[in-house]
XYZ file of C-alpha atoms in Angstrom:
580
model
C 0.000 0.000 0.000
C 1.382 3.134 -0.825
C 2.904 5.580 1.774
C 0.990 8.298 3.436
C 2.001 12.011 3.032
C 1.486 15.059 4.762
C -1.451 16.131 2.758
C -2.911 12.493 2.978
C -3.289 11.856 6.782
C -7.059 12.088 7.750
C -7.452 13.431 11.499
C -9.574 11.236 13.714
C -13.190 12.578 14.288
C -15.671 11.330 16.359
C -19.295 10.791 15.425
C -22.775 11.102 17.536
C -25.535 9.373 16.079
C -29.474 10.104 16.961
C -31.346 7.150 14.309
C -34.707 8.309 13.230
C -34.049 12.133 14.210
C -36.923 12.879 12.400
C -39.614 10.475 14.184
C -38.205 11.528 17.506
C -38.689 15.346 16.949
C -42.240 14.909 16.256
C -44.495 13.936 18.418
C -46.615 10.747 17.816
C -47.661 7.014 18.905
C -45.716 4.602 17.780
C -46.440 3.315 14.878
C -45.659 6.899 13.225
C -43.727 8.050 10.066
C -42.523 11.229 9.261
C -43.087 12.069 5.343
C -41.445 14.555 2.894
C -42.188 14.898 -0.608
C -45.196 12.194 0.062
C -42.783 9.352 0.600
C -42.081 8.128 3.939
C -38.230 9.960 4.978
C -38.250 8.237 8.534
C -40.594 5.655 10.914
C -40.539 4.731 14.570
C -39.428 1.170 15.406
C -42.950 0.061 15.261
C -43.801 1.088 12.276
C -40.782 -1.197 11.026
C -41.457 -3.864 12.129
C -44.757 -3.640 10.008
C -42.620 -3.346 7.351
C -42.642 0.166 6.522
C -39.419 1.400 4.645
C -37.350 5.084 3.572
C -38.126 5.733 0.679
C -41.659 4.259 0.235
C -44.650 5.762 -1.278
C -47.456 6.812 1.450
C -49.779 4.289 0.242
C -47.801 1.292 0.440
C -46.631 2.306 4.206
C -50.718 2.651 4.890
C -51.129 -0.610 3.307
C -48.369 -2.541 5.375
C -49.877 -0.942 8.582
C -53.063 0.729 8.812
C -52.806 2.190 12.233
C -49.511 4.154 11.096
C -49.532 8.082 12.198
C -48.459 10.065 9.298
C -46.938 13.373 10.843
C -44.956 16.145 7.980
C -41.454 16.894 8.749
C -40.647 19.718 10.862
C -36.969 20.756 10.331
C -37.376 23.370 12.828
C -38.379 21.133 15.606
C -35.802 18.927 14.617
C -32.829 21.759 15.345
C -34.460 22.871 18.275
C -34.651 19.406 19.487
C -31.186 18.806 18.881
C -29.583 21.968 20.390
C -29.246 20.169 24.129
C -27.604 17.307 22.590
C -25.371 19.431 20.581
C -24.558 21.655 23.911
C -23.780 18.132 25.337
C -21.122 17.174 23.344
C -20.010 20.964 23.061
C -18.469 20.731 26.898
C -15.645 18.807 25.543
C -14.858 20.776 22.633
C -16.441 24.237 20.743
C -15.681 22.777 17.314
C -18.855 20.729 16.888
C -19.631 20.469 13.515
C -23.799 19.763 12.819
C -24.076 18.047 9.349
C -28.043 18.012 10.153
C -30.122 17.910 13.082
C -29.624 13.994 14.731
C -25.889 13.770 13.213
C -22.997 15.847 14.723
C -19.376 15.199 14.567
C -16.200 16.848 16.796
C -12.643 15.992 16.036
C -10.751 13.705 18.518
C -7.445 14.670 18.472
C -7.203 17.537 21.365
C -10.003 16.136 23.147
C -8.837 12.369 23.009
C -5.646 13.715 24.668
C -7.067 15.499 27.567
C -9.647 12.872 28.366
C -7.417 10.161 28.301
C -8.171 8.593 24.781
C -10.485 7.551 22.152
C -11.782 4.836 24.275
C -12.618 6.969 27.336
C -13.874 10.189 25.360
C -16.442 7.707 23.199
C -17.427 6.734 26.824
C -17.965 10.161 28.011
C -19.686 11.808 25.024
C -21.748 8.816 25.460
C -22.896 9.571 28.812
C -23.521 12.967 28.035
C -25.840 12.896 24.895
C -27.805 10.020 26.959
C -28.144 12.112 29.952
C -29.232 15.080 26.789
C -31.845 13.017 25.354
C -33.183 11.445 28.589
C -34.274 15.413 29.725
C -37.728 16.342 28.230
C -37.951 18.486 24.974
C -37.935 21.937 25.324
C -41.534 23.574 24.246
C -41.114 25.060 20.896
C -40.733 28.889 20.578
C -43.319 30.885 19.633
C -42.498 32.270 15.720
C -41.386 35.372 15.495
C -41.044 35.983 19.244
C -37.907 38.382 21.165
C -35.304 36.567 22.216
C -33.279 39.161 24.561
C -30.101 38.657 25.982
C -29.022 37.853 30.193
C -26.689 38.124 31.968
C -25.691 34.743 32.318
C -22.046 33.349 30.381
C -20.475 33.190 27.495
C -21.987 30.141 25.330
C -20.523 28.933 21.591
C -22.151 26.568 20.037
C -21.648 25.276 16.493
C -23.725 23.462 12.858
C -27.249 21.772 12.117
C -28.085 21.442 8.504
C -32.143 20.526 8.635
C -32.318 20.211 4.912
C -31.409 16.718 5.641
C -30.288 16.266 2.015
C -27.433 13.753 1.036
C -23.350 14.623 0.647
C -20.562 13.167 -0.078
C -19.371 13.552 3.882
C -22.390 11.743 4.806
C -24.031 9.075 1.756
C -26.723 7.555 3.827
C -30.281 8.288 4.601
C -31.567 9.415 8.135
C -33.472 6.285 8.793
C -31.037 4.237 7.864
C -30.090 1.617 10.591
C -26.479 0.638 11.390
C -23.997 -0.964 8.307
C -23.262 -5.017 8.240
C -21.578 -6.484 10.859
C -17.793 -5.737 11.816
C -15.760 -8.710 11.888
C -13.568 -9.530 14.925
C -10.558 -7.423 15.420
C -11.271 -4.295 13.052
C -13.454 -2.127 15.349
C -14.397 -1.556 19.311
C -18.154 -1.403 20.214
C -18.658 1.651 22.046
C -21.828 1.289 23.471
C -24.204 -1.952 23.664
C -27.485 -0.941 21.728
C -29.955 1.319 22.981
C -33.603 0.564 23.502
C -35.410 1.271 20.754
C -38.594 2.882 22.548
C -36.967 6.557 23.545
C -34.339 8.501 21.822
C -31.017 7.024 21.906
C -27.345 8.030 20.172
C -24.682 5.902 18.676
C -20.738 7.043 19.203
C -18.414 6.218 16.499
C -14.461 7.105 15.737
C -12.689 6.339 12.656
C -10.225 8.002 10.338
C -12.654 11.077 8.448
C -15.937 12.352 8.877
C -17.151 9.844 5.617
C -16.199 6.705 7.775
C -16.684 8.078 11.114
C -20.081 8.349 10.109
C -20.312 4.631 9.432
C -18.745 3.889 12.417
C -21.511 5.784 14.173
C -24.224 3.572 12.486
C -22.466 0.516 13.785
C -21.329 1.558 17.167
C -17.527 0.947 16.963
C -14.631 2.426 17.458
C -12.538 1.781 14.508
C -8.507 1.872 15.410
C -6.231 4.458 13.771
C -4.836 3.308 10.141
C -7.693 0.624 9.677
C -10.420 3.033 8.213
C -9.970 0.832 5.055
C -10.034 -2.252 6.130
C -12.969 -1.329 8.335
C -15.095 0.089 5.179
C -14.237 -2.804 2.673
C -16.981 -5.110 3.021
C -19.752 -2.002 2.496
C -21.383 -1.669 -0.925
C -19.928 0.885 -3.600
C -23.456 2.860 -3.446
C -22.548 3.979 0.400
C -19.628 6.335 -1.372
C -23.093 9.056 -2.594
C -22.266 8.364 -6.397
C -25.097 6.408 -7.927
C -23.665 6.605 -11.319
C -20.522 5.803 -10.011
C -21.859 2.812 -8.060
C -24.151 1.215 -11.033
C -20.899 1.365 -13.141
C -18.242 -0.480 -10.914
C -20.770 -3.167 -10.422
C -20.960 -3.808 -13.952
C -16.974 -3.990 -13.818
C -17.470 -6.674 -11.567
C -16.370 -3.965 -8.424
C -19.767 -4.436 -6.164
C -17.847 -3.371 -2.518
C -15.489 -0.528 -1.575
C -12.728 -2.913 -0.843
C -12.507 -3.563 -4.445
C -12.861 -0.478 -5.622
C -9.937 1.043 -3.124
C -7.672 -1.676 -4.518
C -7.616 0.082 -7.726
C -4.720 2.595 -8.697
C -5.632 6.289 -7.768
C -3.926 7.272 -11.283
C -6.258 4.637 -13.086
C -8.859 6.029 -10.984
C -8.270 9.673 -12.010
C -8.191 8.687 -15.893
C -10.849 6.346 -15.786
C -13.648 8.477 -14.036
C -12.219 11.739 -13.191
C -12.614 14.231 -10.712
C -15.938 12.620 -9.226
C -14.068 9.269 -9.017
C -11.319 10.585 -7.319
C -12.979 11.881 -4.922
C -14.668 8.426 -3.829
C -11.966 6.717 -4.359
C -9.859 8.402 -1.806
C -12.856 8.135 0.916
C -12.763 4.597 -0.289
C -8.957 4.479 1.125
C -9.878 5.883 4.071
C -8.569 9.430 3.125
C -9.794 12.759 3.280
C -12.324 13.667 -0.508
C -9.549 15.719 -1.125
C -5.916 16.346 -0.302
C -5.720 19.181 2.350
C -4.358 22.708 0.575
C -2.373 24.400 3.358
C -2.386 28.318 3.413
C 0.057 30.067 5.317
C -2.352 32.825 5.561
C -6.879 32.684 4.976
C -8.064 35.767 4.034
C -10.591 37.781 6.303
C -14.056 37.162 4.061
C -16.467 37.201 6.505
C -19.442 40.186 6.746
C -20.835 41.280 9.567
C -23.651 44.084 10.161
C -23.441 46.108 13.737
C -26.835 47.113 15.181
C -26.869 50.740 17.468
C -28.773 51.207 19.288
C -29.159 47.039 20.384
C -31.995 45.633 18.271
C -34.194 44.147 20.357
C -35.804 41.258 18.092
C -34.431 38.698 16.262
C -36.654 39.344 13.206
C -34.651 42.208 11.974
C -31.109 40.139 11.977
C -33.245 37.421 9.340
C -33.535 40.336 7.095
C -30.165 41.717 7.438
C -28.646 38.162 6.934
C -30.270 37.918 3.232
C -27.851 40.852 2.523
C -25.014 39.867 3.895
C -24.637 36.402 2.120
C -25.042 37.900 -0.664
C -22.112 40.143 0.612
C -20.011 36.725 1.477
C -20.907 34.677 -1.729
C -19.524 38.197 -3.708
C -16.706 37.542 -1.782
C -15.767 33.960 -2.153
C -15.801 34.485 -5.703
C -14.122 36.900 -6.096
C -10.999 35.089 -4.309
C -11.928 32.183 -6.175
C -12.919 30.027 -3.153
C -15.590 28.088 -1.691
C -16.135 27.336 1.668
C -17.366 24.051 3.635
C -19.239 25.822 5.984
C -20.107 29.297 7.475
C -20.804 29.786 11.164
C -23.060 32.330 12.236
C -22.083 34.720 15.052
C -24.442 36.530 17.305
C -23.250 38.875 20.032
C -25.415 40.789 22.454
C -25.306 44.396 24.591
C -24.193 42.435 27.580
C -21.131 40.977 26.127
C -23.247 36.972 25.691
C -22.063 35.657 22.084
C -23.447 32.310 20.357
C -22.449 30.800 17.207
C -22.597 27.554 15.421
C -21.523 26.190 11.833
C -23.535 25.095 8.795
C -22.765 23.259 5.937
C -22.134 24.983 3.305
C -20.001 22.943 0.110
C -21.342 25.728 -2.290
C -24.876 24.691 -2.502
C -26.575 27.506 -0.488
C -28.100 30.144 -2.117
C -28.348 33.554 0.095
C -31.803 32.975 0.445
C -30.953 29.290 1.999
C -28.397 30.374 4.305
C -30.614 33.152 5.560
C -33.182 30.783 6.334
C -30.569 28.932 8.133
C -29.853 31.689 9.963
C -33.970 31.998 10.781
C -34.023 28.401 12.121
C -30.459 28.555 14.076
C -32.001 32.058 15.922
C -35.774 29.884 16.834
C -33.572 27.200 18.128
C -30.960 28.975 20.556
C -34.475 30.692 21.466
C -36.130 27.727 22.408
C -32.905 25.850 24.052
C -32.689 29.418 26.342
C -29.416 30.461 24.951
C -30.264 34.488 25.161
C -32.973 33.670 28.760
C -36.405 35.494 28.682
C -37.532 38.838 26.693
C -37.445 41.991 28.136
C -36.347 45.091 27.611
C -33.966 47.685 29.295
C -34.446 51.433 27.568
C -32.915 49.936 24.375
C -29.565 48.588 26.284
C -30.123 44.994 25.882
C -30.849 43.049 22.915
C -28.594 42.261 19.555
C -25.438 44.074 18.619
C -23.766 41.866 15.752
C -24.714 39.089 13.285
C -21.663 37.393 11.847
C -21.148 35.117 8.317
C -17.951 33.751 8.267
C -16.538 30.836 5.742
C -14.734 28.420 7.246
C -12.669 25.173 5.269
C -11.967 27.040 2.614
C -10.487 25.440 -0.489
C -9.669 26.527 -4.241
C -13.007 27.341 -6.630
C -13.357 24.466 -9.160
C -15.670 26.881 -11.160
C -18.718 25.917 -13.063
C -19.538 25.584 -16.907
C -21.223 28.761 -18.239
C -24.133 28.416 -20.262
C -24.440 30.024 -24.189
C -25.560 33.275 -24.577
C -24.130 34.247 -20.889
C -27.615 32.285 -19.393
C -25.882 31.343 -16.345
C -24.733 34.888 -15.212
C -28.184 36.054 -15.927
C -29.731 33.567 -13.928
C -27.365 34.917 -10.808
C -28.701 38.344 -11.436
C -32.082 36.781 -10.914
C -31.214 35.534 -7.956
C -29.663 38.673 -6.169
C -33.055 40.136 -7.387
C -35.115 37.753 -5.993
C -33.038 37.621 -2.343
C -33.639 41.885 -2.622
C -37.397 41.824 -3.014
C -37.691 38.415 -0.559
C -35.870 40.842 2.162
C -38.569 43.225 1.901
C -41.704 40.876 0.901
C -40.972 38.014 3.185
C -39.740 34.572 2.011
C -42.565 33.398 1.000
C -43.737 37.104 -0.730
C -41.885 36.023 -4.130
C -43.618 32.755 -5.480
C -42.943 30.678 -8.663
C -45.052 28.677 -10.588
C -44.438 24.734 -10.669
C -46.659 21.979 -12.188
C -48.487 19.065 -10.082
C -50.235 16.209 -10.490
C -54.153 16.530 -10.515
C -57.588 16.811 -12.474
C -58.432 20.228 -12.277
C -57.024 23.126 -13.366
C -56.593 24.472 -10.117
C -54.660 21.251 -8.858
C -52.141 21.165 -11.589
C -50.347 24.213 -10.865
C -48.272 24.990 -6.698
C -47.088 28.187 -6.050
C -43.674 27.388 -4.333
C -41.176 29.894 -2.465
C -38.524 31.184 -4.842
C -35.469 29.056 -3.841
C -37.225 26.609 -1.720
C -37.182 22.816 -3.559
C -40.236 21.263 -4.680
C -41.039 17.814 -5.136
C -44.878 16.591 -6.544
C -46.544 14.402 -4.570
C -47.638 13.164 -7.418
C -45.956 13.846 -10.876
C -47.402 16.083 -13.460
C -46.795 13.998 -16.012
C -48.594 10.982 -14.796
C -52.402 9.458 -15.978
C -55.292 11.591 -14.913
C -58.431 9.758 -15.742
C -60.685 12.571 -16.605
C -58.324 15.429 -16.624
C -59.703 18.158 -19.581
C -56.807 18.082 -22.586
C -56.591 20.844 -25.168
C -57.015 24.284 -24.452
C -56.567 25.561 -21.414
C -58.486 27.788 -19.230
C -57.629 31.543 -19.617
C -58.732 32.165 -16.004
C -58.784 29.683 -13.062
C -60.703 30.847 -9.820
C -58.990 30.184 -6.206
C -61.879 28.992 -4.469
C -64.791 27.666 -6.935
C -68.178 29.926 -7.064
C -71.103 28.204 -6.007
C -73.735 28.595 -9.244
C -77.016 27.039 -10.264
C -77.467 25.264 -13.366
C -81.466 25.121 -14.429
C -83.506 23.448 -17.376
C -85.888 24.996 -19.371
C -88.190 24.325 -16.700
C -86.557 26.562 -14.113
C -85.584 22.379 -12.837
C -82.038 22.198 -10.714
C -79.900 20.006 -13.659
C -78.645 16.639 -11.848
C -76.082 14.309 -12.483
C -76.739 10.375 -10.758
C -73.702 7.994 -10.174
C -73.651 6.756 -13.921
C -72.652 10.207 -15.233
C -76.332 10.764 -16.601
C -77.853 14.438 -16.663
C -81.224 14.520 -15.874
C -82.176 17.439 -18.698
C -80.562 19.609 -20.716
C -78.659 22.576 -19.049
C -80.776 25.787 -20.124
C -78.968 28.204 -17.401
C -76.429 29.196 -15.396
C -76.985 31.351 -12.447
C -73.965 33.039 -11.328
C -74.346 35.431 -8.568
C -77.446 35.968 -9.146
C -77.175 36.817 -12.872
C -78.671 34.205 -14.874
C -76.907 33.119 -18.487
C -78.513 31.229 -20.804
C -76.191 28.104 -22.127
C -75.977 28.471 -26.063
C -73.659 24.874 -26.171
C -72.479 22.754 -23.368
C -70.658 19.202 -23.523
C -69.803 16.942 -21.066
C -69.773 15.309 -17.973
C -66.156 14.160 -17.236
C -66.618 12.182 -14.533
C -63.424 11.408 -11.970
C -63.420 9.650 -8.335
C -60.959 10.218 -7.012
C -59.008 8.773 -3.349
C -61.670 6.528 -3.136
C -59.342 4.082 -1.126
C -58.903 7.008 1.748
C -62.368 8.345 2.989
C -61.462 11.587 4.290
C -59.623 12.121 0.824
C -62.312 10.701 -1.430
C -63.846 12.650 -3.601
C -66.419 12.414 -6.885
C -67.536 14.630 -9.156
C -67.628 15.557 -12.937
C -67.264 18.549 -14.897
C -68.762 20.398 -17.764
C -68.030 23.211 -20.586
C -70.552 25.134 -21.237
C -70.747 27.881 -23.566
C -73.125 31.249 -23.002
C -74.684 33.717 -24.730
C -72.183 36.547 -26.043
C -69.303 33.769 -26.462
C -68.046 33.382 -23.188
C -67.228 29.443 -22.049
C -67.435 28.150 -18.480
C -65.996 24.747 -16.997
C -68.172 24.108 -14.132
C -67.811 20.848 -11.241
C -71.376 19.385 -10.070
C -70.171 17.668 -6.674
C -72.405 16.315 -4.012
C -75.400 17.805 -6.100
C -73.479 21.438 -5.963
C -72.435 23.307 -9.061
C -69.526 25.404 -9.070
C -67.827 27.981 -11.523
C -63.925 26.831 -11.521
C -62.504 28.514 -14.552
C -63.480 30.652 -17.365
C -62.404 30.877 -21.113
C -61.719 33.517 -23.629
């Protein structure tokens, strides 16, 4: 095996595990799943044992257990949930890095030495998160309320990341449960397992955050120098490269063992940058060599308040500009950063930071939301004590971005036509009028799976992700095709549709209409129908009662031209769009 150099030794970092984060920030009787994007992102032990899976659509998980609570995720709930385990582990050293809310890491190397060794500080963190989780949640803040500083001392704290989303630091899935079994020799429980009936944490130590975090799943303590032999047996797909992964099992390369084995300059030729990069957490080795600097430049902003603002509101606002400020700055150094803590200091002296991930994939809007969620949750843990107010003397004096891990820019590919600089100077628009609107105040249009014209169209956030419940493209039984309506009502108008004989128009359960429609009454105003056609009937969630729903529509055209669609549902008719 070749040597190690300088740039090629990975420190030692040690890893706290919380499984099913998710489930355990939410409140619930077990069974209970917590969903995202209508699949199922994490389930309670219970609900496991019924069979329920990650990953699985909502109707299978109802299918495999019928009493299972459904409950949405709450990624603020989950950081403040996760701030007095986090303060745990911070007593033995500030630099507690969050990768997301149920998974924090710390690195071993000073604290290992003062608490008398991996072993020992595994032990201790241990005993500390346990006695963390064992307390009783703290009740959630109230939205938008003061949090004013005390005049108790000085706390730092450090990241949570509750976007949850995968990286190449961390491949696996929240509800993932531990990796195959260590064989004898390569790794050091450090912890028998934890009832799975009340929250619990796993403690694992191996060479790098990638394999520290596997360590964590399994509970061991893996011994300096054997990080590779420790992650050979797991599958190529836990390196976060799909592509990569389908294409070394076709090679006939199905673990990571087999995969390290390969020459890093074959590697580099073979599959490039991307494959480099798993190949060296393969080996055990940091993604990328380490770049020393003899000097990091000063980028971070910062924004002063005087007199002391008193709310935390303000700072969410000011935050939007100022990562706008830092991104400005990292490229114009060329650099990106793996994280950026932010820093809050009060009147009184009382500062409080802590570091999210970064690796170039937050937008300003993201990271001030970040910043939102990071403020609610030192609220609700009682970082800054009670509100009040002292003549304007107490309250917030500085707000903080500051990159930290910097490395060299790799850049991007620009589009033709200079597309992809015009799409940043739609996003520093959008992050100006979202400061002054609100985050939700600027909207975009995306489509969604449904019947009516009104259900095939979400108005999402502007830089918030969006995932259908249930794809656009998909079958819709009784969706309209062809020309779409020119004008689509929120809520649907009640209106009456008559016969000739003044006669309410009916439609039974075999989509027959008891006479020919002769008006429409709409708001009093009656219309009389020169051409109608129709019904489309559609049932629809007829397997979920409080869901289910049946009714059909009709076009109908009136006098002077105009065209209606209406929706007859529980013998109501309704006016839901209009055409020109």
């Amino acid at each position: 095996m070749p040597t190690m150099s300088d740039g090629d030794r990975t420190p030692r970092v040690l890893v706290v595990w919380c499984p099913d984060w998710p489930v355990v920030a939410v409140t619930g009787d077990d069974p209970v799943a917590v969903t995202e994007g209508g699949r199922i992102l994490a389930c309670s032990a219970g609900a496991r044992a019924a069979g329920v899976r990650q990953g699985q659509r909502l109707k299978l998980a109802q299918r495999l257990c019928p009493e299972l609570e459904l409950r949405d995720r709450d990624p603020e709930a989950e950081t403040r949930r996760f701030e007095p385990v986090v303060a745990a582990v911070e007593a033995f050293t500030p630099r507690v890095e969050v990768i997301r809310p149920g998974l924090c890491a710390i690195p071993v190397k000073g604290p290992g030495r003062y608490f008398g060794g991996e072993e020992a500080l595994a032990a201790k963190v241990g005993a500390a998160v346990a006695e963390a989780l064992s307390r009783p949640p703290v009740p959630d803040a109230v939205p938008g309320a003061v949090a004013v500083p005390t005049g108790e001392p000085t706390e730092r704290t450090d990241p949570a990341d509750p976007s949850g989303t995968l990286d190449p630091a961390n491949p696996l899935d929240p509800a993932d449960t531990a990796g195959p079994p260590d064989p004898a020799g390569r790794a050091t429980p450090t912890a028998p397992p934890a009832p799975q009936t009340a929250p619990h944490a796993r403690i694992g130590v191996a060479d790098g955050l990638f394999a520290a975090v596997l360590a964590a799943r399994a509970g061991v303590l893996v011994p300096a120098g054997r990080t590779a032999e420790f992650l050979a047996p797991y599958p190529v797909g836990t390196l976060g490269d799909e592509p990569l992964a389908e294409l070394l099992g076709r090679l006939g390369l199905p673990t990571v063992g087999a995969f390290a084995a390969l020459p890093a300059e074959s590697v580099a030729d073979r599959f490039g940058p991307s494959g480099t990069v798993a190949h060296r957490l393969a080996r055990g080795l940091q993604p990328r060599p380490l770049v020393p600097r003899d000097e990091e430049p000063d980028l971070s902003v910062e924004q002063r308040f005087d007199p002391p603002e008193p709310t935390a509101e303000p700072l969410v606002f000011v935050a939007r500009t100022l990562a706008e400020q830092l991104h400005q700055r990292l490229a114009g150094a060329g650099l990106t950063c793996r994280r950026v803590a932010v820093e809050v200091a009060c009147a009184d002296g009382r500062t409080a930071s802590r570091l999210w991930r970064h690796e170039g994939r937050l937008s300003a809007t993201a990271l001030a939301e970040r910043v939102r969620w990071q403020l609610q949750a030192w609220q609700g843990a009682g970082t800054f004590g009670s509100e009040r107010t002292n003549g304007g003397q107490e309250g917030f004096t500085l707000l903080r971005l500051a990159p930290d891990g910097l490395s060299p820019d790799q850049g991007r590919q620009l589009a033709l036509w200079g597309q992809a600089v015009a799409d940043d100077r739609v996003e520093r628009a959008v992050a100006r009028v979202q400061a002054v609107l609100g985050h939700a105040g600027l909207r975009r249009i995306e489509p969604a799976g449904g019947r009516g014209p009104g259900e095939q169209q979400v108005k999402v956030p502007w830089g918030e992700p969006y995932e259908a419940a249930a794809p656009a493209e998909a079958p819709w039984p009784g969706r309209l095709e062809g020309l779409w309506p020119t004008v689509v009502l929120r809520d649907p108008a009640p209106v009456r549709v008559l016969d000739e004989a003044g006669r309410p128009v009916t439609v039974d359960g075999r989509a027959g209409v008891s006479a020919r429609p002769a008006l429409v009454v709409v708001r009093g105003r009656e219309e009389r129908v020169a051409g109608w056609t129709g019904p489309w009937p559609a049932v629809e969630y007829w397997w979920d009662q409080s869901l289910a729903r049946r009714r059909a529509r009709f076009q109908m055209v009136v006098d002077g031209g105009r065209a209606l669609l209406l929706t007859v549902e529980g013998g109501a008719w309704y006016l839901e769009a209009g055409y020109d």
